[in-house]
Coordinates of C-alpha atoms and ligand atoms in Angstrom, one line a residue:
M386 CA 41.4 41.0 13.4
S387 CA 45.1 40.4 12.7
I388 CA 48.5 42.5 14.8
R389 CA 48.9 46.0 13.5
L390 CA 52.3 47.3 14.5
R391 CA 54.2 50.6 13.9
F392 CA 57.5 51.7 13.5
A393 CA 57.7 55.7 14.3
P394 CA 60.9 57.5 14.3
S395 CA 61.6 61.1 14.5
P396 CA 63.7 61.9 11.6
T397 CA 66.0 64.0 13.7
G398 CA 68.3 62.3 12.8
Y399 CA 69.9 59.2 10.6
L400 CA 68.4 55.9 11.2
H401 CA 70.0 54.8 15.0
V402 CA 70.9 51.1 15.2
G403 CA 68.6 51.8 18.5
G404 CA 65.6 53.0 16.2
A405 CA 66.5 49.7 13.5
R406 CA 66.1 47.5 16.3
T407 CA 63.0 49.1 17.7
A408 CA 62.0 48.6 13.3
L409 CA 62.9 44.9 13.5
F410 CA 61.0 44.1 16.2
N411 CA 58.2 45.6 15.0
W412 CA 58.2 43.8 11.9
L413 CA 59.4 40.9 12.9
L414 CA 56.3 40.4 15.0
A415 CA 54.5 41.7 12.2
R416 CA 55.1 39.1 9.9
H417 CA 55.3 36.5 12.6
E418 CA 51.4 37.3 13.0
G419 CA 50.6 37.8 9.5
G420 CA 49.5 41.1 10.5
A421 CA 50.4 45.1 9.2
F422 CA 53.9 46.7 9.8
V423 CA 53.2 50.3 9.2
L424 CA 55.9 53.6 9.0
R425 CA 55.1 56.8 10.6
I426 CA 57.4 59.2 10.8
E427 CA 56.7 62.0 13.6
D428 CA 57.9 65.0 12.5
T429 CA 56.1 67.6 14.5
D430 CA 59.4 68.8 15.7
R431 CA 59.8 71.0 12.8
E432 CA 62.9 72.6 13.8
R433 CA 65.0 68.7 14.3
S434 CA 62.7 66.9 11.4
S435 CA 63.7 67.3 7.9
D436 CA 63.2 65.6 4.5
A437 CA 66.6 64.2 4.3
H438 CA 66.4 62.3 7.1
T439 CA 62.6 60.8 6.7
Q440 CA 65.1 59.6 3.6
A441 CA 67.6 58.1 5.3
I442 CA 65.3 56.1 7.4
L443 CA 62.9 55.3 4.4
D444 CA 67.0 53.8 2.9
G445 CA 67.5 52.3 6.3
L446 CA 64.7 50.4 6.4
A447 CA 65.0 49.6 2.4
W448 CA 68.5 48.3 3.3
L449 CA 67.3 46.1 6.2
G450 CA 64.8 44.5 3.9
L451 CA 62.0 46.0 6.7
D452 CA 59.1 46.0 4.3
L453 CA 56.2 48.4 4.8
D454 CA 52.6 47.8 4.8
E455 CA 51.9 51.2 4.8
G456 CA 52.7 54.2 5.4
P457 CA 54.9 56.2 5.6
F458 CA 52.2 58.6 7.7
F459 CA 53.5 61.9 8.7
Q460 CA 52.3 63.0 12.1
S461 CA 52.4 66.4 11.7
E462 CA 50.0 65.7 8.4
G463 CA 47.3 65.1 11.2
V464 CA 47.9 68.3 13.6
E465 CA 44.2 69.6 13.1
R466 CA 42.8 65.9 14.4
H467 CA 45.1 66.4 17.1
A468 CA 43.4 69.6 18.2
A469 CA 40.0 69.0 17.2
Q470 CA 40.4 65.7 20.0
A471 CA 42.0 67.7 22.1
R472 CA 38.9 70.5 22.2
R473 CA 36.5 67.2 22.3
L474 CA 38.3 66.8 25.8
L475 CA 37.8 70.0 26.8
E476 CA 33.9 70.1 26.0
E477 CA 33.4 66.7 27.6
G478 CA 34.7 68.0 31.2
K479 CA 37.7 65.4 31.0
A480 CA 40.5 68.5 30.4
Y481 CA 40.3 72.4 31.2
R482 CA 41.8 75.4 30.2
D483 CA 44.8 76.7 31.6
F484 CA 45.2 80.8 31.1
S485 CA 48.5 81.1 33.1
T486 CA 52.1 81.3 31.6
P487 CA 54.2 78.1 32.0
D488 CA 56.3 81.4 34.5
E489 CA 53.5 82.5 36.4
L490 CA 52.2 79.1 37.2
R491 CA 55.6 77.9 38.5
V492 CA 56.5 80.7 40.3
E493 CA 53.5 80.6 42.4
A494 CA 53.7 77.1 42.8
E495 CA 56.9 77.8 44.0
R496 CA 55.6 80.3 46.5
Q497 CA 53.3 78.0 47.7
G498 CA 55.4 75.2 48.0
I499 CA 53.7 73.3 45.7
G500 CA 55.8 69.9 43.9
H501 CA 53.3 70.0 41.0
P502 CA 52.5 73.1 39.7
S503 CA 49.5 71.6 37.6
V504 CA 47.8 71.1 40.8
L505 CA 48.0 75.0 40.8
A506 CA 46.5 75.0 37.1
R507 CA 43.3 72.8 38.1
R508 CA 42.5 74.6 41.3
W509 CA 42.9 78.1 39.4
A510 CA 40.4 76.3 37.1
E511 CA 38.1 75.5 39.1
E512 CA 37.7 78.7 41.1
M513 CA 37.5 80.6 37.7
G514 CA 34.4 78.7 36.9
D515 CA 33.5 77.2 33.3
E516 CA 31.3 80.4 32.9
E517 CA 34.1 82.8 33.3
S518 CA 36.6 80.6 31.7
D519 CA 34.5 80.7 28.1
R520 CA 34.0 84.3 28.3
R521 CA 37.6 84.5 28.2
A522 CA 38.4 81.9 25.8
G523 CA 35.4 83.9 23.7
A524 CA 37.4 87.1 24.3
G525 CA 40.6 85.0 22.9
D526 CA 42.5 84.9 25.8
P527 CA 45.1 82.6 24.8
F528 CA 45.0 79.1 26.9
A529 CA 46.7 75.8 27.0
I530 CA 44.0 72.6 27.6
R531 CA 45.3 69.9 30.4
L532 CA 44.2 66.7 31.1
R533 CA 42.2 66.2 34.0
I534 CA 44.1 62.7 35.7
P535 CA 41.3 60.6 37.3
A536 CA 42.5 59.6 41.2
G537 CA 43.5 55.7 41.0
Q538 CA 46.3 53.7 39.5
T539 CA 47.3 53.1 35.6
R540 CA 48.0 49.9 34.9
W541 CA 49.4 47.6 31.8
E542 CA 50.6 44.4 31.5
D543 CA 53.9 45.0 29.5
L544 CA 54.5 42.3 26.8
V545 CA 58.4 42.5 27.8
H546 CA 58.2 43.9 31.6
G547 CA 55.0 42.0 33.0
P548 CA 52.3 44.1 34.9
M549 CA 53.6 47.8 35.3
S550 CA 51.6 49.9 37.7
F551 CA 51.8 53.8 38.3
D552 CA 49.9 56.2 40.7
N553 CA 47.8 58.7 38.8
H554 CA 48.9 60.9 41.5
D555 CA 52.6 60.8 40.6
I556 CA 51.1 62.2 36.6
D557 CA 50.7 65.7 36.6
D558 CA 47.3 67.3 34.9
F559 CA 49.5 67.5 31.9
V560 CA 49.1 69.9 28.7
I561 CA 47.8 68.2 25.7
L562 CA 47.5 71.6 23.5
R563 CA 50.1 74.3 23.9
A564 CA 48.0 77.9 24.2
D565 CA 49.6 78.3 20.6
G566 CA 47.5 75.5 19.2
S567 CA 50.2 73.0 19.1
P568 CA 49.5 69.2 20.1
V569 CA 52.1 67.8 22.7
Y570 CA 53.8 64.5 21.8
N571 CA 51.3 62.1 24.0
L572 CA 48.3 63.7 22.4
A573 CA 49.9 62.9 18.7
V574 CA 50.8 59.5 19.2
V575 CA 47.4 58.5 20.8
S576 CA 45.5 60.1 18.1
D577 CA 47.5 58.7 15.8
D578 CA 47.8 55.4 17.1
A579 CA 43.9 55.3 17.3
E580 CA 43.8 56.6 13.5
Q581 CA 45.9 54.5 12.2
R582 CA 44.3 51.6 14.5
I583 CA 47.4 50.7 15.9
D584 CA 46.9 47.4 18.6
T585 CA 50.2 46.9 19.8
V586 CA 52.8 48.9 20.7
I587 CA 56.5 48.1 20.7
R588 CA 59.3 50.5 21.2
G589 CA 62.1 51.9 23.3
D590 CA 62.3 51.2 27.3
D591 CA 62.9 55.7 27.4
H592 CA 59.0 55.6 26.7
I593 CA 58.1 53.8 29.3
S594 CA 57.1 56.9 31.5
N595 CA 55.3 58.4 28.5
T596 CA 52.8 54.8 28.6
P597 CA 50.3 55.5 31.8
K598 CA 49.8 59.2 30.1
Q599 CA 48.9 57.8 26.7
I600 CA 46.9 55.2 28.1
L601 CA 45.1 57.8 30.5
L602 CA 44.5 59.8 27.4
Y603 CA 42.9 56.5 25.7
E604 CA 40.7 56.3 28.5
A605 CA 39.7 59.6 28.8
F606 CA 38.7 59.4 24.6
G607 CA 36.8 56.2 25.5
W608 CA 38.9 54.1 23.2
D609 CA 40.1 50.6 22.9
V610 CA 44.2 50.7 24.9
P611 CA 46.7 48.7 22.6
R612 CA 49.0 46.6 24.0
F613 CA 52.4 47.4 24.9
G614 CA 55.9 46.2 25.2
H615 CA 58.9 48.2 25.7
V616 CA 62.1 46.9 24.6
P617 CA 65.5 47.3 26.7
M618 CA 67.7 49.9 26.0
I619 CA 71.2 49.2 23.8
L620 CA 74.3 49.6 25.3
G621 CA 78.1 49.9 24.5
P622 CA 80.3 47.3 26.1
D623 CA 81.3 49.5 28.5
G624 CA 77.4 49.8 30.1
K625 CA 77.1 52.9 29.1
R626 CA 74.2 53.7 26.5
L627 CA 75.3 53.4 22.8
S628 CA 76.5 56.3 21.5
K629 CA 79.3 57.5 18.4
R630 CA 81.7 57.3 21.9
H631 CA 81.6 53.3 20.5
G632 CA 82.0 53.8 17.1
A633 CA 79.4 53.5 14.2
T634 CA 75.4 53.6 15.2
A635 CA 73.9 55.1 11.9
V636 CA 72.8 52.1 10.2
E637 CA 73.7 53.5 7.1
E638 CA 77.6 53.4 8.5
Y639 CA 77.6 49.4 8.9
A640 CA 76.4 49.3 5.3
G641 CA 79.6 51.4 4.0
Q642 CA 81.7 49.4 6.1
G643 CA 80.8 46.0 4.0
I644 CA 78.1 44.9 6.6
L645 CA 75.3 42.8 5.0
P646 CA 71.9 43.5 5.5
D647 CA 70.8 40.1 6.4
A648 CA 73.7 39.7 9.0
M649 CA 72.5 43.3 10.3
V650 CA 68.8 41.9 10.9
N651 CA 70.6 38.3 12.5
F652 CA 72.6 40.6 14.6
L653 CA 69.6 43.2 15.7
A654 CA 67.6 40.5 16.2
L655 CA 69.7 39.3 18.8
L656 CA 70.1 42.3 20.2
G657 CA 67.4 42.0 23.3
W658 CA 65.8 38.9 22.4
N659 CA 67.0 34.9 22.0
P660 CA 65.7 32.2 20.6
G661 CA 65.9 30.3 24.2
D662 CA 68.1 27.8 23.0
E663 CA 71.8 27.9 21.1
E664 CA 71.0 28.7 17.5
E665 CA 72.5 32.1 16.3
V666 CA 72.6 32.6 12.6
M667 CA 69.4 32.6 11.5
S668 CA 68.0 33.7 8.5
R669 CA 65.3 36.3 7.7
A670 CA 62.3 33.5 7.6
R671 CA 63.7 31.4 10.5
L672 CA 63.9 34.9 12.8
V673 CA 60.0 35.6 11.6
E674 CA 59.2 32.0 12.7
R675 CA 61.1 32.1 15.8
F676 CA 60.6 35.5 17.1
S677 CA 58.0 36.1 20.2
M678 CA 57.9 38.8 22.5
E679 CA 58.0 36.5 25.4
R680 CA 61.7 35.9 24.7
V681 CA 62.5 39.9 24.8
N682 CA 64.9 40.1 27.6
H683 CA 64.3 43.1 30.2
T684 CA 67.8 43.8 30.5
S685 CA 69.4 45.7 28.4
A686 CA 71.5 44.5 25.2
V687 CA 75.1 44.9 24.7
F688 CA 75.9 46.1 21.1
D689 CA 79.3 43.8 20.8
T690 CA 80.9 45.1 17.0
E691 CA 83.2 41.4 17.5
K692 CA 79.9 39.6 17.6
L693 CA 78.7 41.4 14.7
G694 CA 81.6 40.8 12.4
W695 CA 81.6 37.5 13.3
M696 CA 78.3 37.1 12.1
N697 CA 78.7 39.0 8.8
G698 CA 81.7 36.2 8.2
R699 CA 79.7 33.8 8.9
Y700 CA 76.9 35.4 6.1
L701 CA 79.4 36.4 3.8
A702 CA 81.2 32.6 3.8
A703 CA 77.6 31.3 3.0
M704 CA 77.0 33.0 0.1
P705 CA 77.4 32.1 -3.5
A706 CA 80.7 33.6 -4.7
G707 CA 78.6 35.5 -7.7
D708 CA 76.7 37.5 -5.2
V709 CA 79.2 38.6 -3.7
V710 CA 81.6 39.6 -6.5
P711 CA 79.5 42.8 -7.1
L712 CA 79.4 43.8 -3.4
F713 CA 83.6 43.3 -3.8
V714 CA 83.7 45.0 -6.9
E715 CA 81.9 48.3 -5.2
A716 CA 84.3 48.1 -1.8
L717 CA 86.9 47.6 -4.4
E718 CA 85.8 50.9 -6.5
A719 CA 84.9 53.1 -3.0
D720 CA 89.0 52.1 -1.8
G721 CA 89.8 53.4 -5.3
W722 CA 90.8 50.6 -7.4
G723 CA 89.8 50.6 -10.5
G724 CA 89.0 47.6 -13.0
D725 CA 92.4 47.4 -14.8
A726 CA 93.7 46.0 -11.6
W727 CA 91.8 42.7 -12.7
S728 CA 90.8 43.7 -16.6
D729 CA 93.9 42.0 -17.7
R730 CA 92.9 38.4 -15.9
E731 CA 91.3 35.5 -17.3
D732 CA 87.5 35.3 -16.7
G733 CA 87.0 33.6 -13.6
W734 CA 89.8 35.0 -12.1
L735 CA 87.4 37.7 -9.7
L736 CA 85.6 35.3 -9.2
E737 CA 88.2 32.9 -7.7
L738 CA 89.5 35.6 -5.7
V739 CA 86.3 36.0 -3.9
A740 CA 85.5 32.4 -3.0
L741 CA 89.1 32.2 -1.4
L742 CA 88.8 35.4 0.2
K743 CA 85.0 35.9 1.3
V744 CA 85.5 32.6 3.9
R745 CA 88.2 33.9 5.6
A746 CA 87.2 37.8 5.9
R747 CA 84.7 39.2 8.0
S748 CA 83.4 42.1 5.7
V749 CA 83.8 42.8 2.1
N750 CA 85.9 46.0 3.3
E751 CA 88.1 43.0 5.1
M752 CA 88.3 41.6 1.6
V753 CA 89.5 44.7 -0.1
E754 CA 92.2 44.4 2.3
Q755 CA 93.0 40.9 1.8
A756 CA 92.9 41.2 -2.0
R757 CA 95.8 44.1 -1.9
P758 CA 98.7 41.5 -3.0
F759 CA 96.8 39.8 -5.6
L760 CA 95.5 43.6 -7.4
G761 CA 98.9 45.5 -7.1
E762 CA 102.5 44.4 -6.3
V763 CA 104.1 43.6 -3.7
E764 CA 106.3 46.5 -2.8
T765 CA 107.0 46.1 1.2
Y766 CA 107.2 42.9 3.5
E767 CA 105.5 43.0 6.8
E768 CA 107.8 43.8 9.5
S769 CA 107.0 41.5 11.7
A770 CA 106.6 38.5 9.5
S771 CA 110.1 39.5 7.6
A772 CA 111.9 39.7 11.1
K773 CA 111.3 36.0 11.4
Q774 CA 111.0 34.8 7.7
F775 CA 113.7 36.9 6.2
E776 CA 116.1 38.6 8.4
K777 CA 117.3 35.7 10.4
D778 CA 119.3 34.1 7.5
P779 CA 118.6 36.4 4.4
A780 CA 121.3 34.4 2.0
G781 CA 120.0 30.9 2.8
T782 CA 116.7 31.9 2.5
A783 CA 116.9 33.4 -1.0
E784 CA 119.2 29.8 -2.2
R785 CA 116.2 28.3 -0.9
L786 CA 113.5 30.6 -2.7
A787 CA 115.2 30.4 -5.7
T788 CA 115.8 26.4 -5.7
L789 CA 111.9 26.6 -5.3
A790 CA 111.3 28.9 -7.8
A791 CA 113.6 26.8 -10.4
A792 CA 111.6 23.5 -9.5
F793 CA 108.2 25.8 -10.1
A794 CA 109.1 27.1 -13.4
E795 CA 109.0 23.9 -14.8
A796 CA 105.8 22.9 -13.2
P797 CA 104.0 20.6 -15.7
E798 CA 100.3 22.5 -14.3
W799 CA 100.4 25.2 -12.7
D800 CA 97.3 23.5 -9.9
E801 CA 97.6 23.3 -6.5
E802 CA 98.1 19.5 -6.0
D803 CA 101.1 20.2 -8.5
L804 CA 103.0 23.0 -6.6
E805 CA 102.4 21.4 -3.6
E806 CA 104.1 18.1 -4.6
I807 CA 107.2 20.3 -6.0
L808 CA 107.6 22.5 -2.6
R809 CA 107.1 19.4 -0.6
E810 CA 109.8 17.3 -2.8
V811 CA 112.2 20.2 -2.7
A812 CA 112.1 21.1 1.1
A813 CA 112.7 17.1 1.2
S814 CA 115.8 17.6 -1.0
L815 CA 116.9 20.6 0.7
E816 CA 116.2 18.4 4.6
I817 CA 113.8 21.4 5.8
G818 CA 110.0 21.1 6.6
A819 CA 107.4 22.7 4.4
G820 CA 106.7 24.9 6.4
K821 CA 110.0 26.5 6.3
M822 CA 109.5 26.9 2.7
I823 CA 105.8 28.0 2.9
H824 CA 106.3 30.9 5.3
P825 CA 109.0 32.6 3.8
L826 CA 107.3 32.1 0.4
R827 CA 104.2 33.5 1.4
L828 CA 106.0 36.5 2.3
A829 CA 107.6 36.7 -0.9
V830 CA 104.6 36.4 -3.3
T831 CA 102.3 38.5 -1.0
G832 CA 104.0 40.8 1.3
R833 CA 102.2 39.4 4.2
G834 CA 102.7 37.2 7.0
I835 CA 99.1 35.8 6.9
S836 CA 97.2 34.9 4.0
P837 CA 94.8 32.2 2.4
G838 CA 96.4 28.6 1.4
I839 CA 99.4 29.1 -0.2
F840 CA 99.0 27.0 -2.9
D841 CA 95.8 28.4 -3.7
V842 CA 97.7 31.9 -3.8
L843 CA 99.9 30.4 -5.9
V844 CA 97.3 29.3 -8.6
L845 CA 95.8 32.6 -8.6
L846 CA 98.7 35.2 -9.0
G847 CA 99.9 32.2 -11.7
R848 CA 103.1 31.6 -13.1
E849 CA 104.4 34.7 -14.2
E850 CA 103.7 36.6 -11.7
T851 CA 104.8 34.3 -8.3
L852 CA 108.2 34.1 -10.3
A853 CA 108.2 37.3 -10.4
R854 CA 108.1 38.2 -6.7
V855 CA 110.3 35.5 -6.0
A856 CA 112.7 37.3 -7.9
N857 CA 112.1 40.2 -6.5
A858 CA 112.1 38.7 -3.0
C859 CA 115.4 37.3 -3.7
K860 CA 116.7 40.7 -4.4
H861 CA 114.9 42.1 -1.9
L862 CA 117.1 39.2 0.3
S863 CA 120.7 39.8 -1.0
R864 CA 120.3 43.0 -0.1
L865 CA 119.5 42.3 3.5
G866 CA 122.7 40.0 3.4
D867 CA 124.5 42.5 2.6
G868 CA 123.3 44.9 5.3
D869 CA 121.5 47.6 2.7
V870 CA 118.0 47.1 4.7
S871 CA 116.7 49.9 2.4
Ligands
LIG747 N1 58.6 59.0 17.7 C1 59.5 58.7 18.8 C2 60.3 58.3 18.8 O1 61.3 58.5 17.6 C3 58.6 57.2 19.0 C4 57.2 57.1 19.6 C5 57.0 55.8 20.2 O2 57.0 55.3 19.5 O3 55.5 55.9 20.9 O4 61.3 58.2 19.9

């Protein structure tokens, strides 16, 4: 029988990167083993759950490309079954009624110096006897149902942590059905996992303490216990649990920042898993091929946004420019640019701009930032670059740029090779290094100290625009020379 895994988020918020990583590990294992990936929405907390959050989770999974084989199932739809199963354990004597209120139990346990109030609940149930218990239940007295925890040890072989063992003495006879008839979380999870024939449960480390209780429930029901694997927590770079303080924690925020889904998937896969060698940039197919629970780390993983940026840059650089164009245009529009910023340009101009920018940007949004000088006028010159390139010798710089511009004006072809040749000739005639021409030229035409290769920039700007920008820079330089820095 092939493996069946599930992702079981509670729809009480957006899809957090921790949840996304859990979903991904389940999905990778399902795809690696040719099994099924099931989604179950754990919406029993009616106050905190919402349809909007369910939709955000579905959207997040779709954006990441984690396709479902079954579901979404909704936990709230199984409440009748959960309750019926709790009553079944009661009938079989594996659970008992507790007619006390939680307060009563706590106060009395404290008075008697009993650490686990449930010890008292069990004692009261035994003292009451079945007959009286049935009579009170028949008379409509409200009661909770508690699982009778047997003596012994509860063990499992965790797929991440290896052998795990809990002394049952440390586990309360916990309530499985509340006095108001609502099932508790651990019962609902076990009942649903059994109903959906889940045989492997991969979830966060924060659920380890639930696992012995759930195993005891499986055993009480006489059902096969699934395999469990608890994946390590995700921490921020400061070693604290990942939270808003560390930046974006919602998957959709990363989408908004221009992160590509494939890069996000690759990055998340490496949060707590490693292939055992140096390979880092792995396609989805490659991840599916290599993923195994054996190589999931026991210790926490650190969410390093620098690395995510690096990873995204690698994916962006490798993508065909044509595929990046629509993403780029979308990001431009989100940034307030309209089509008129490029509509006058020749066909293919945008594609060339994208090809130039994508190899040096870490995200589509960073491309938008770097595209500004190509889309709009140069209005200001970056301060630190200006201090170096313009302010030291404004008059001399203006003169050299003017000489260069005059030579450019005569260029037979406006292409990289010709422009480079011209620049080198002019530099040689002025007896200066090419760098002494390139840096002020870059500042003149982009307003910045850093840009893609200068000759690529010039070609993309075109002759007219380049010459106009150099002329503007010369005017600015002459004002600087006159001591007017405005
Ligand atoms: N609903 C639980 C959560 O969001 C997960 C339950 C499970 O994976 O067993 O933390």
